[in-house]
GROMACS .gro file of C-alpha atoms in nm:
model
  433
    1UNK     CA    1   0.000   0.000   0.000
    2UNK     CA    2   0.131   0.331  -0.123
    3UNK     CA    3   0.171   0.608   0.167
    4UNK     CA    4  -0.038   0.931   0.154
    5UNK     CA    5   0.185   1.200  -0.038
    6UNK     CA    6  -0.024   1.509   0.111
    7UNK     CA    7  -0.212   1.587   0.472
    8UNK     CA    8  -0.416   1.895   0.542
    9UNK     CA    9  -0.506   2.008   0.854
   10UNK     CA   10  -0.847   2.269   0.736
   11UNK     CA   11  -1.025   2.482   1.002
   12UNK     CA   12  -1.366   2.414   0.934
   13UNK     CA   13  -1.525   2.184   0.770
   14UNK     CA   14  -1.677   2.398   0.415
   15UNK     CA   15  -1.260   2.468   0.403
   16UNK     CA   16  -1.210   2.071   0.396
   17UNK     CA   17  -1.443   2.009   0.108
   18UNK     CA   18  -1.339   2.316  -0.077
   19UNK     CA   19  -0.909   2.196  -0.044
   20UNK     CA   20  -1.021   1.843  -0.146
   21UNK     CA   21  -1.238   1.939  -0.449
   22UNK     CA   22  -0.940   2.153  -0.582
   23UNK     CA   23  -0.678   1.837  -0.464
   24UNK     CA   24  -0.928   1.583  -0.665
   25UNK     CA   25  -0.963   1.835  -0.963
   26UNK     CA   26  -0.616   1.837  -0.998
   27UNK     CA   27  -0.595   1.418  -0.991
   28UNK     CA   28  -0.546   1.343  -0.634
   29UNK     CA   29  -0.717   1.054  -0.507
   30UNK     CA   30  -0.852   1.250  -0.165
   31UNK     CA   31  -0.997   1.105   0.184
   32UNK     CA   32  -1.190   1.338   0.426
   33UNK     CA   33  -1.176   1.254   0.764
   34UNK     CA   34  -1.449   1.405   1.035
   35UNK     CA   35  -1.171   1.513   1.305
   36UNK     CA   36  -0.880   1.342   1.368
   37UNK     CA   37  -0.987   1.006   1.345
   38UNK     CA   38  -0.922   0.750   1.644
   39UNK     CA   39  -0.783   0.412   1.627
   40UNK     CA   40  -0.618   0.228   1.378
   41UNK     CA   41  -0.779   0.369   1.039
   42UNK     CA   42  -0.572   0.268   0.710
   43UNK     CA   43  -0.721   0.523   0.459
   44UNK     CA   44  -0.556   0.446   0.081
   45UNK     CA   45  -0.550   0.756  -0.075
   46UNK     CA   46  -0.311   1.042  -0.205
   47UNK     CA   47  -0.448   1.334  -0.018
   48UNK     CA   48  -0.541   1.297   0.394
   49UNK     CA   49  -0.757   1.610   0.454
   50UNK     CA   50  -0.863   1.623   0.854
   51UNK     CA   51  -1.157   1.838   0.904
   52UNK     CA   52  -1.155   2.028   1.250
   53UNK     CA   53  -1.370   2.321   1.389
   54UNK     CA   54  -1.126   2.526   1.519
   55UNK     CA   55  -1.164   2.882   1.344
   56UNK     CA   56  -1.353   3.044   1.625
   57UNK     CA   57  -1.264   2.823   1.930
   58UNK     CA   58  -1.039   2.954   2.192
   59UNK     CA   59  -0.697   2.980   1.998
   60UNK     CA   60  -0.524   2.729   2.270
   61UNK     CA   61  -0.807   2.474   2.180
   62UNK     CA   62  -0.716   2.560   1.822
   63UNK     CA   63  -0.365   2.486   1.849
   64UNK     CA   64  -0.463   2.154   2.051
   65UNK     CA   65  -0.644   2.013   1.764
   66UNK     CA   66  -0.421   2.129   1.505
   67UNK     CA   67  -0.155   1.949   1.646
   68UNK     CA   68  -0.328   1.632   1.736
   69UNK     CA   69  -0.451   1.616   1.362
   70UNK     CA   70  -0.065   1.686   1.252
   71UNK     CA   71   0.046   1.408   1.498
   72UNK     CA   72  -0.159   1.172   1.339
   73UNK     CA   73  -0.095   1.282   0.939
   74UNK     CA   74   0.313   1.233   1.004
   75UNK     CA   75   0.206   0.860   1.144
   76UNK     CA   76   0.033   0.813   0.802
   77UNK     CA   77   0.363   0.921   0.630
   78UNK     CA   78   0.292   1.187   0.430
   79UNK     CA   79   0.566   1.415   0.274
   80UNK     CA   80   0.391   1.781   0.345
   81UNK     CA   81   0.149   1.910   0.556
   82UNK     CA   82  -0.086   2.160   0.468
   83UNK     CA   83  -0.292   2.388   0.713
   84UNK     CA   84  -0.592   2.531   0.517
   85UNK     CA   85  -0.758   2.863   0.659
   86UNK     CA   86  -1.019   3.067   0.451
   87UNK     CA   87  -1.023   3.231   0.171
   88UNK     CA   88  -1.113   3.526   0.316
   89UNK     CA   89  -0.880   3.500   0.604
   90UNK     CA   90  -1.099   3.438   0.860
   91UNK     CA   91  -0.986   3.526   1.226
   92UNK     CA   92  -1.041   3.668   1.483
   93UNK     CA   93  -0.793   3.977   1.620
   94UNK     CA   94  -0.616   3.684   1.852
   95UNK     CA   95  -0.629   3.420   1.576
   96UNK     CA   96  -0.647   3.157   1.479
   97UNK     CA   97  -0.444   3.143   1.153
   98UNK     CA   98  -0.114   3.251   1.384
   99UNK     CA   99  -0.119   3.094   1.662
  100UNK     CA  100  -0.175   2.765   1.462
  101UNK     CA  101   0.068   2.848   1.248
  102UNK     CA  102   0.334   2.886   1.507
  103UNK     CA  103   0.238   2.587   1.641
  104UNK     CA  104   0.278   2.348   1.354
  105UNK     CA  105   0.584   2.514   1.226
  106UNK     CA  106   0.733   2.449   1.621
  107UNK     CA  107   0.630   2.120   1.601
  108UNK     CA  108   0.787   2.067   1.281
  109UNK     CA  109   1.116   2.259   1.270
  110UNK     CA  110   1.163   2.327   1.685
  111UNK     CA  111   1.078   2.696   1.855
  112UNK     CA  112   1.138   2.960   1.618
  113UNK     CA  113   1.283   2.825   1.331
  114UNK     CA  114   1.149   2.739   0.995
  115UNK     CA  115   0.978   2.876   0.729
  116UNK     CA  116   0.616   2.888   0.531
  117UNK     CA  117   0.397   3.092   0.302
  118UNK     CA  118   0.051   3.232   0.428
  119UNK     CA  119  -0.159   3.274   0.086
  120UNK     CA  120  -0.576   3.255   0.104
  121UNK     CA  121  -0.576   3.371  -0.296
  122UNK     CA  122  -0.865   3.169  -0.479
  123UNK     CA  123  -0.863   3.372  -0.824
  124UNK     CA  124  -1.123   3.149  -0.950
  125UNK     CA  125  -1.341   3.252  -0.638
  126UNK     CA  126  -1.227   3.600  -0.690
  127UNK     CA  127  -1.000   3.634  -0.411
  128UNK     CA  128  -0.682   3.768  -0.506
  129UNK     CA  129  -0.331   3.895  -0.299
  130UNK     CA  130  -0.196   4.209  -0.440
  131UNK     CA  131   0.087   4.395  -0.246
  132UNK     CA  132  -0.034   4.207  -0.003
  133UNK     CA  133  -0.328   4.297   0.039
  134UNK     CA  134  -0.633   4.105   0.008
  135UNK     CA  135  -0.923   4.167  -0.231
  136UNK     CA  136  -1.271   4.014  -0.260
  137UNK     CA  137  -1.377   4.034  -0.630
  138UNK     CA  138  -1.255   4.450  -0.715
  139UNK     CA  139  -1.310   4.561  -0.346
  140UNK     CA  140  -1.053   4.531  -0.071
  141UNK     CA  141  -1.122   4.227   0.179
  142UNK     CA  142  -1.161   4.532   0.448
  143UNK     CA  143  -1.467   4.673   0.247
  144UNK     CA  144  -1.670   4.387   0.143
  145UNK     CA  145  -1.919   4.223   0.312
  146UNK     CA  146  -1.633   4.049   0.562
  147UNK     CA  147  -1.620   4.333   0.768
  148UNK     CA  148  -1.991   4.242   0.878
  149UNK     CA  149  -1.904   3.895   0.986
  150UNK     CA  150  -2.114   3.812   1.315
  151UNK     CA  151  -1.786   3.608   1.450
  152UNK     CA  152  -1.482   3.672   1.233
  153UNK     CA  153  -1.557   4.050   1.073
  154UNK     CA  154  -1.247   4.138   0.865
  155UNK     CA  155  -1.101   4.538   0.825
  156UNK     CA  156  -0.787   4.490   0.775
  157UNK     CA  157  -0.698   4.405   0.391
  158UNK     CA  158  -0.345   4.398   0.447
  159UNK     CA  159  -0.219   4.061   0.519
  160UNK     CA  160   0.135   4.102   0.596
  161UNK     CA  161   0.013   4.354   0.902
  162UNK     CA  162  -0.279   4.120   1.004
  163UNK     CA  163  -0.024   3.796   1.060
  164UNK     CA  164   0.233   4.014   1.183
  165UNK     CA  165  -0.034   4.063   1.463
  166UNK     CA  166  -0.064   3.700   1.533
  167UNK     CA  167   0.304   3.538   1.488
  168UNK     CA  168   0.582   3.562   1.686
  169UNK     CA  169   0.782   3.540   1.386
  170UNK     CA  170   0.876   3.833   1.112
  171UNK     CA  171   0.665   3.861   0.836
  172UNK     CA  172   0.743   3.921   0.497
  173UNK     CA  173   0.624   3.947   0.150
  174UNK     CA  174   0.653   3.803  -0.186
  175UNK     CA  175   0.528   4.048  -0.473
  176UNK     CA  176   0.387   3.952  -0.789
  177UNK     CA  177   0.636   4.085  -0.998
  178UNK     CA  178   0.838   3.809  -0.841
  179UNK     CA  179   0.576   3.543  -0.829
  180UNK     CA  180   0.537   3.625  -1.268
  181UNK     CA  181   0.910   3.528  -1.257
  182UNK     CA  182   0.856   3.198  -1.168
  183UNK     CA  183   0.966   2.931  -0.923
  184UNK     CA  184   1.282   2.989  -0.913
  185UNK     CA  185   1.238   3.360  -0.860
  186UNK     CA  186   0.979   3.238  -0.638
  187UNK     CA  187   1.231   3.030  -0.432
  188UNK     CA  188   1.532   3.298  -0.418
  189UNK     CA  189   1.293   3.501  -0.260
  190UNK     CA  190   1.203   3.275   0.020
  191UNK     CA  191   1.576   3.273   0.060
  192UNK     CA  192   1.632   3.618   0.070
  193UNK     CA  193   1.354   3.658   0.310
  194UNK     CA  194   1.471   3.377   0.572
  195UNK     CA  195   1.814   3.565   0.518
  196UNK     CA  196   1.660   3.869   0.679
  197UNK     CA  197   1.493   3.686   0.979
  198UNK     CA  198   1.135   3.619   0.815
  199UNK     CA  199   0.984   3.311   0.897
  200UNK     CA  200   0.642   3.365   0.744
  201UNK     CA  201   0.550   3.506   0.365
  202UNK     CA  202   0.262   3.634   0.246
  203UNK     CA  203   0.250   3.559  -0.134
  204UNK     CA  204   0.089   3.776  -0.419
  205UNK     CA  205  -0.136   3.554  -0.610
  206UNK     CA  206  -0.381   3.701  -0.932
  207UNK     CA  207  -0.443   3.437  -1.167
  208UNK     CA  208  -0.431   3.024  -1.196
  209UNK     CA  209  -0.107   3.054  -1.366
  210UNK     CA  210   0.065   3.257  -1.056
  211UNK     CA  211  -0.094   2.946  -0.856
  212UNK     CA  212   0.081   2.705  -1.071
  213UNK     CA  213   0.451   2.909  -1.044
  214UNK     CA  214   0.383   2.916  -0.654
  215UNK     CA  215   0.325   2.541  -0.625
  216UNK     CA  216   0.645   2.444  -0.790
  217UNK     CA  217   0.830   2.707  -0.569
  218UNK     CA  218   0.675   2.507  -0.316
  219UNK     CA  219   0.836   2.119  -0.373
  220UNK     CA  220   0.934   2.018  -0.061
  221UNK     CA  221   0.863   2.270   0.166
  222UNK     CA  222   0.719   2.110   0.506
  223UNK     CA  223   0.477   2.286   0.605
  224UNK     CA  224   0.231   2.533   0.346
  225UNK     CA  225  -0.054   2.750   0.493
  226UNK     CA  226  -0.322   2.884   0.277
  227UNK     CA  227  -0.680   2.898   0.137
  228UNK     CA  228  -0.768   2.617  -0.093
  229UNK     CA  229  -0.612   2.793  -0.418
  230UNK     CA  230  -0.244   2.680  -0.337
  231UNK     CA  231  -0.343   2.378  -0.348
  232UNK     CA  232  -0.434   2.359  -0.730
  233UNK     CA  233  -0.084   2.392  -0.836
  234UNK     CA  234   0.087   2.131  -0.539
  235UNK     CA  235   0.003   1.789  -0.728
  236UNK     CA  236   0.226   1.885  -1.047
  237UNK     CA  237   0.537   1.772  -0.773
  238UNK     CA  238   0.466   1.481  -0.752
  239UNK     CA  239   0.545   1.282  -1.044
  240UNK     CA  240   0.289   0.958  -0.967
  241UNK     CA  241   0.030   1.172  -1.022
  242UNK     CA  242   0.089   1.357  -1.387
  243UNK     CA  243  -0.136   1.224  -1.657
  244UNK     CA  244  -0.446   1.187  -1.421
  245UNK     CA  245  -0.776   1.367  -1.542
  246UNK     CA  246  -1.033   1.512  -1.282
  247UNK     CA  247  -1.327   1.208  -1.417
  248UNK     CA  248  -1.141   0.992  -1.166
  249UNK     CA  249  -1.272   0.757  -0.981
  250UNK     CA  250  -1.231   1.007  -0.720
  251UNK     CA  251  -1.553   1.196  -0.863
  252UNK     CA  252  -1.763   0.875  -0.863
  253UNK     CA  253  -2.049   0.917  -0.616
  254UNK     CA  254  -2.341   0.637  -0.538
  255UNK     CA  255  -2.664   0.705  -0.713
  256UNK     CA  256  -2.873   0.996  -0.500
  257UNK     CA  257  -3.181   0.897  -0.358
  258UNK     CA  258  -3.398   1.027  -0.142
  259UNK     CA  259  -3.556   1.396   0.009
  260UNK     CA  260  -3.374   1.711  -0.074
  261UNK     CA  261  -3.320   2.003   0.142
  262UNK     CA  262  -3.139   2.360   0.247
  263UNK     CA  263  -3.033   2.437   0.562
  264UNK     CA  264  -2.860   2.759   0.620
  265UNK     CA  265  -2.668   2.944   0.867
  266UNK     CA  266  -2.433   3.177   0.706
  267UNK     CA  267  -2.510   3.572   0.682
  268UNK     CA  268  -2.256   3.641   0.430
  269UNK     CA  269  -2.387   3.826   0.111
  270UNK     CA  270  -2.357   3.562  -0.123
  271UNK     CA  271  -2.582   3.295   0.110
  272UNK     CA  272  -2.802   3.605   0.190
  273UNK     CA  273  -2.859   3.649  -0.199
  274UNK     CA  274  -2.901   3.273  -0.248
  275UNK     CA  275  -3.165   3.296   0.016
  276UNK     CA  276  -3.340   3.529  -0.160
  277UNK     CA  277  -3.337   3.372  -0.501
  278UNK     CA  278  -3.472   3.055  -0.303
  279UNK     CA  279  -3.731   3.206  -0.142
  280UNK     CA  280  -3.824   3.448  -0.464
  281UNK     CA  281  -3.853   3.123  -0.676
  282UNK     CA  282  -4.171   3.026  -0.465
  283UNK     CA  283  -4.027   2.699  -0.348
  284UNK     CA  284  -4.064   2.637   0.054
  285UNK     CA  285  -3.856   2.811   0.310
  286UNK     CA  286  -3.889   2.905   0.698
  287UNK     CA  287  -3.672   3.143   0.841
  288UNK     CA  288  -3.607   3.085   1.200
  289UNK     CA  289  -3.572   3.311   1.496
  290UNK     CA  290  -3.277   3.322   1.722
  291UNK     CA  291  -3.505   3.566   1.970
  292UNK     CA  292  -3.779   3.323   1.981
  293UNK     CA  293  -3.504   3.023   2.054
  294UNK     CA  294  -3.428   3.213   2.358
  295UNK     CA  295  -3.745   3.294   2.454
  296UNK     CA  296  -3.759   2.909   2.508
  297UNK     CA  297  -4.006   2.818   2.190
  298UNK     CA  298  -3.936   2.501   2.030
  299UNK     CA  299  -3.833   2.587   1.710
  300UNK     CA  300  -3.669   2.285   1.637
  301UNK     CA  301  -4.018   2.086   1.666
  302UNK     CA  302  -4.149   2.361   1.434
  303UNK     CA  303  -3.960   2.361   1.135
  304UNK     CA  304  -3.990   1.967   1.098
  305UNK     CA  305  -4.344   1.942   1.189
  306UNK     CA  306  -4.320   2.236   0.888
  307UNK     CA  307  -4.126   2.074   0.656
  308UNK     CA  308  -4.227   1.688   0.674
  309UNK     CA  309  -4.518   1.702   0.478
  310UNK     CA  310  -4.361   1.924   0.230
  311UNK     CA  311  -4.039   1.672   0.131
  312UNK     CA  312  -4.211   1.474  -0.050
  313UNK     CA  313  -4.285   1.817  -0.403
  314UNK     CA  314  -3.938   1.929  -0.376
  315UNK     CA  315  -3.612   2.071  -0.206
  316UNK     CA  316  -3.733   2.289   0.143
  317UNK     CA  317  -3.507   2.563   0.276
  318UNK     CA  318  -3.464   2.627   0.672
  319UNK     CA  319  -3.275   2.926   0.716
  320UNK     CA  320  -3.146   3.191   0.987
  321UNK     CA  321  -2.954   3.400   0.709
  322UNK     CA  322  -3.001   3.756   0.772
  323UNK     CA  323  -2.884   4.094   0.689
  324UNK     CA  324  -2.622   4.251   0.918
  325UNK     CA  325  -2.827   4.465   1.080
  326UNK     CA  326  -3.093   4.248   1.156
  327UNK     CA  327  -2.776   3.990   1.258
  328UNK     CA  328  -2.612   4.293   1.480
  329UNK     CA  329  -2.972   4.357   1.685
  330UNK     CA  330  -2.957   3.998   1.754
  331UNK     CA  331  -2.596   3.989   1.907
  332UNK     CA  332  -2.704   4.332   2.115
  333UNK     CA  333  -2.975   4.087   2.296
  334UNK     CA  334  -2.811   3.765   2.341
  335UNK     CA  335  -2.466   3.854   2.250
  336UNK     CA  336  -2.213   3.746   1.972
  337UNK     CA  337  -2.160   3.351   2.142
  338UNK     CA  338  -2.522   3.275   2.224
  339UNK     CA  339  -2.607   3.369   1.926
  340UNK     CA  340  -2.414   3.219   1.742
  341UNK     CA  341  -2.386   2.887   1.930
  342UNK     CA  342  -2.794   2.880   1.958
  343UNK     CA  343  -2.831   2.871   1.550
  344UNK     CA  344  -2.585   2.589   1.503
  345UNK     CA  345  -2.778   2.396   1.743
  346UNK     CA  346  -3.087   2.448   1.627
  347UNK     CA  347  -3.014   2.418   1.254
  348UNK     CA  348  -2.797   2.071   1.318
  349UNK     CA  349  -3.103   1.942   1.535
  350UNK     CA  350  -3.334   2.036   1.212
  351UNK     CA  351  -3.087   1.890   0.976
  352UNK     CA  352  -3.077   1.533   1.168
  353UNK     CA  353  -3.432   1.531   1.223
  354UNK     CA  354  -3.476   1.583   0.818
  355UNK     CA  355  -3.208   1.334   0.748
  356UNK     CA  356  -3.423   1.141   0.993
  357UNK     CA  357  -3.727   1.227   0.784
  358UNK     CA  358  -3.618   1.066   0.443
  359UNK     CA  359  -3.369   1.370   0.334
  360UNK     CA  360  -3.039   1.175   0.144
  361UNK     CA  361  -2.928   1.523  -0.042
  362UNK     CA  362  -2.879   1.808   0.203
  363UNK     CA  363  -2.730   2.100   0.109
  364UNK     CA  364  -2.551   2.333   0.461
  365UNK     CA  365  -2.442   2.692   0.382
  366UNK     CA  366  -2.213   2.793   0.627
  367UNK     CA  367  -1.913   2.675   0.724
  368UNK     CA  368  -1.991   2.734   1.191
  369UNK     CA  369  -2.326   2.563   1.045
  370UNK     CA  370  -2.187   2.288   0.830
  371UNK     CA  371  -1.956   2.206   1.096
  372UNK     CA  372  -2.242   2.187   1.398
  373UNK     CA  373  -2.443   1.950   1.145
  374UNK     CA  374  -2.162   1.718   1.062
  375UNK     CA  375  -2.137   1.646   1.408
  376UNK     CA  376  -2.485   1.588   1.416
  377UNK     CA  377  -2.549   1.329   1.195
  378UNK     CA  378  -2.226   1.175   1.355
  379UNK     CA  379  -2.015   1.146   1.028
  380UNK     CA  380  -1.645   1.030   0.996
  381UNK     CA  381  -1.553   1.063   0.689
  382UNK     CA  382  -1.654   1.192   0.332
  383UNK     CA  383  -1.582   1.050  -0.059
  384UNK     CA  384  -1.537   1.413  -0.234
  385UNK     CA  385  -1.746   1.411  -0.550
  386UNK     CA  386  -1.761   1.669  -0.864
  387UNK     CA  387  -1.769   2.026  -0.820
  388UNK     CA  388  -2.075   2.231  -0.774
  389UNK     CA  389  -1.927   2.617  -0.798
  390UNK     CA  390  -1.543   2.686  -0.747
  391UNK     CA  391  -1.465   2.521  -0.378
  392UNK     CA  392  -1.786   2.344  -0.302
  393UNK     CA  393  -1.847   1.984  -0.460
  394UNK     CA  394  -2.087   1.728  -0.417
  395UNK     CA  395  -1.982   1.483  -0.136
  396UNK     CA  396  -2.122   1.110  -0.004
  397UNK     CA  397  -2.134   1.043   0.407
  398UNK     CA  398  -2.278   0.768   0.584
  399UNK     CA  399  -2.467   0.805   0.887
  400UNK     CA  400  -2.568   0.621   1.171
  401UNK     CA  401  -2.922   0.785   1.099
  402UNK     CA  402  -2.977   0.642   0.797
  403UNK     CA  403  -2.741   0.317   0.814
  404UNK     CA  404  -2.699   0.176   0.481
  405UNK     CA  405  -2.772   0.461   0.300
  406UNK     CA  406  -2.555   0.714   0.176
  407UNK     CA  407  -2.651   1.137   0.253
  408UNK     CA  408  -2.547   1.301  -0.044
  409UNK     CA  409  -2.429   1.618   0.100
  410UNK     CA  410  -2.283   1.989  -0.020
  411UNK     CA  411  -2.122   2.243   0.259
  412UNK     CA  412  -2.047   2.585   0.093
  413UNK     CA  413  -1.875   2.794   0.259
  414UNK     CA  414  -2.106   3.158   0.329
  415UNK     CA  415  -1.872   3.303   0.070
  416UNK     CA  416  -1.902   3.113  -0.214
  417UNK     CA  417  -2.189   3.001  -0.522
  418UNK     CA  418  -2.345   3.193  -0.770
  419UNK     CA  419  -2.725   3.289  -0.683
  420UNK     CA  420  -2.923   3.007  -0.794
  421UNK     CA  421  -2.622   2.732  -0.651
  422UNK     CA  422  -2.916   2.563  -0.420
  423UNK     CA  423  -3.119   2.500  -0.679
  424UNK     CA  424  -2.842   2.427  -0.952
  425UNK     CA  425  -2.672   2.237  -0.717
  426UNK     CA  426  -2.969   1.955  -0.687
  427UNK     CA  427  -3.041   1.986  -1.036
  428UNK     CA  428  -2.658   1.904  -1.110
  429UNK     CA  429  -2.670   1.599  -0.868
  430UNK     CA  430  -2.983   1.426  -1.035
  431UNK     CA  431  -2.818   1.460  -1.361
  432UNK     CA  432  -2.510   1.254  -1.281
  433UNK     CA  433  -2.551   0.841  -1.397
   0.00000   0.00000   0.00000
């Protein structure tokens, strides 16, 4: 049995499915495991992705679960670890992208030393580094809708100063008029910066080309730390792998069967407009109300009792997406964690009890959200399927709620998908043989 070649540690679990879509688009046979999993599990595949939840989570517990997923990817042998954050950079002003880092580059290379890239660029999801700065489609990360985020709002664009403010190490950059060089150019840099006491880089990334010179610059480097772009142009170093297409077996997916439905956390613009295009379509939806939740109404019991009789005409949406200022009057009552912690309950309750219900193809917008119902429906691991929108593909889960039969499931981070992805994202999965 050949050893795993790549192991990512990702900090949610949307982040998971969007690295392994990109590392099984790019020919990489890829396994996704629910946490880090326990035992003695033999997974045969070229790419071990560990999903964790530890974006908003105390940055110590953060570190903690980083490290136990790293411990267990170096006893599956595999030649480079990769810790996947956002896209969007997610983090709060403590962390976690730092700390974690620091962590994982002290458990590889000892206190201090080393050296690694940070680099969220996603061109094809329109996030692109620039002088190292950050942009979200034409607007600056700092002025799009990530500086509204209920748990991780973003206003700094400027990546070099934001990990500065989380490492212990020097942080440097690496411009695009280097990265348009190429590796090599690529690679003199990192030497350069090392030379003048850097331990991190952030790296300029614009296009799927500057992806593909950054990955070769890349051979052999330890650790990497980035969004799921980065890892588009990693597989070209390994030389097993050229000549693979993306309709690999690692696409293949069991026949769906089954219910279909939305359930939706995320308050980001994009899930906010998806919502709405949902909703405007005239197919069901219920929105549900984190002030009623703690005014101790069961609103668990009432979206089911809603939705059961509707499952059987067509994909039902159960949503608490919002606009920011209805989000922010929310947070002023309850505050930010109660909040927050009361939808994910409430939404992963509603998603087992559909699963429950006859739903096989469930589709979770969020990634707090997607990781709450995971854990819900008590999943361990995940065959990645083909791509719905850039970073969110189709995937297959068993569950002990439904034993024997596969959930077909999709978790998009809030970010990502065109308008009418819940809809397009069902019709796309009944169309495959």
């Amino acid at each position: 049995m050949s050893l795993p070649l790549l192991g990512c540690i990702a900090d949610d679990f949307t982040g998971a499915t969007d690295l392994a879509n990109n590392l099984v688009r790019a020919g990489m046979r890829c396994v996704q495991t629910i946490g880090v999993p326990q035992g003695d599990v033999q997974l045969q595949a070229d790419a071990l992705v560990v999903a964790l939840k530890s974006r908003t989570v105390p940055a110590a517990d953060a570190v903690a679960q980083s490290l136990a997923a790293l411990r267990w990817l170096q006893a599956q042998g595999v030649q480079q670890i990769y810790f996947k954050y956002c896209s969007t950079f997610d983090s709060t002003a403590e962390g976690n992208i730092g700390p974690v880092t620091e962590a994982l580059m002290d458990a590889l290379h000892g206190a201090g030393r080393g050296f690694t890239i940070a680099c969220p660029a996603f061109p094809e999801n329109q996030r692109t580094v620039f002088k190292g700065h950050l942009f979200v489609g034409d607007a600056l990360l700092s002025d799009s809708g990530m500086r509204h985020h209920p748990l991780t709002p973003m206003t700094d664009a400027n990546l070099v100063r934001v990990m500065q403010s989380q490492t212990r190490r020097q942080v440097g950059l690496v411009a695009h008029d280097v990265v348009v060089a190429g590796p090599q150019a690529i690679r003199d840099r990192f030497t350069c910066l090392q030379a003048e006491g850097a331990g991190v880089a952030v790296v300029d990334a614009i296009s799927h080309q500057d992806l593909m010179q950054i990955g070769q610059a890349l051979a052999g480097m330890p650790l990497v730390t980035a969004g799921s772009g980065i890892a588009i142009g990693l597989p070209q170093n390994w030389p097993q792998l050229q000549g693979r297409t993306a309709a690999s077996p690692a696409d293949a997916l069991p026949p769906a069967r089954g219910w279909q439905a939305v359930v939706s956390g995320s308050c980001s613009v994009a899930t906010n407009a998806q919502v709405l295009a949902f909703r405007r379509s005239g197919r069901p939806s219920l929105g549900i109300d984190p002030l009623a939740m703690a005014a101790g109404e069961d609103v668990v019991a009432q979206a089911l009792a809603w939705a059961e009789p509707l499952l059987a005409s067509g994909p039902v949406l159960v949503y608490a997406t919002a606009e920011p200022t209805a989000v922010r009057a929310v947070q002023e009552r309850l505050g930010v964690a109660r909040a927050g912690e009361m939808v994910e309950h409430a939404l992963s309750r509603i998603a087992a009890g559909l699963v429950q219900r006859g739903v096989r193809q469930l589709l979770v917008a969020g990634g707090e959200t997607s990781g709450a119902v995971v854990q819900a429906l008590g999943v361990q691991r995940m065959t990645i399927g083909l791509q719905i929108d850039p970073g969110v593909p189709w995937t297959a889960a068993d569950t002990p709620l439904c034993p024997g039969e596969p959930v077909h499931m999709a978790l998009k981070s809030g970010n990502f998908g065109s308008p009418d992805f819940f809809t397009k994202a069902f019709a796309q999965l009944a169309s495959q043989p």
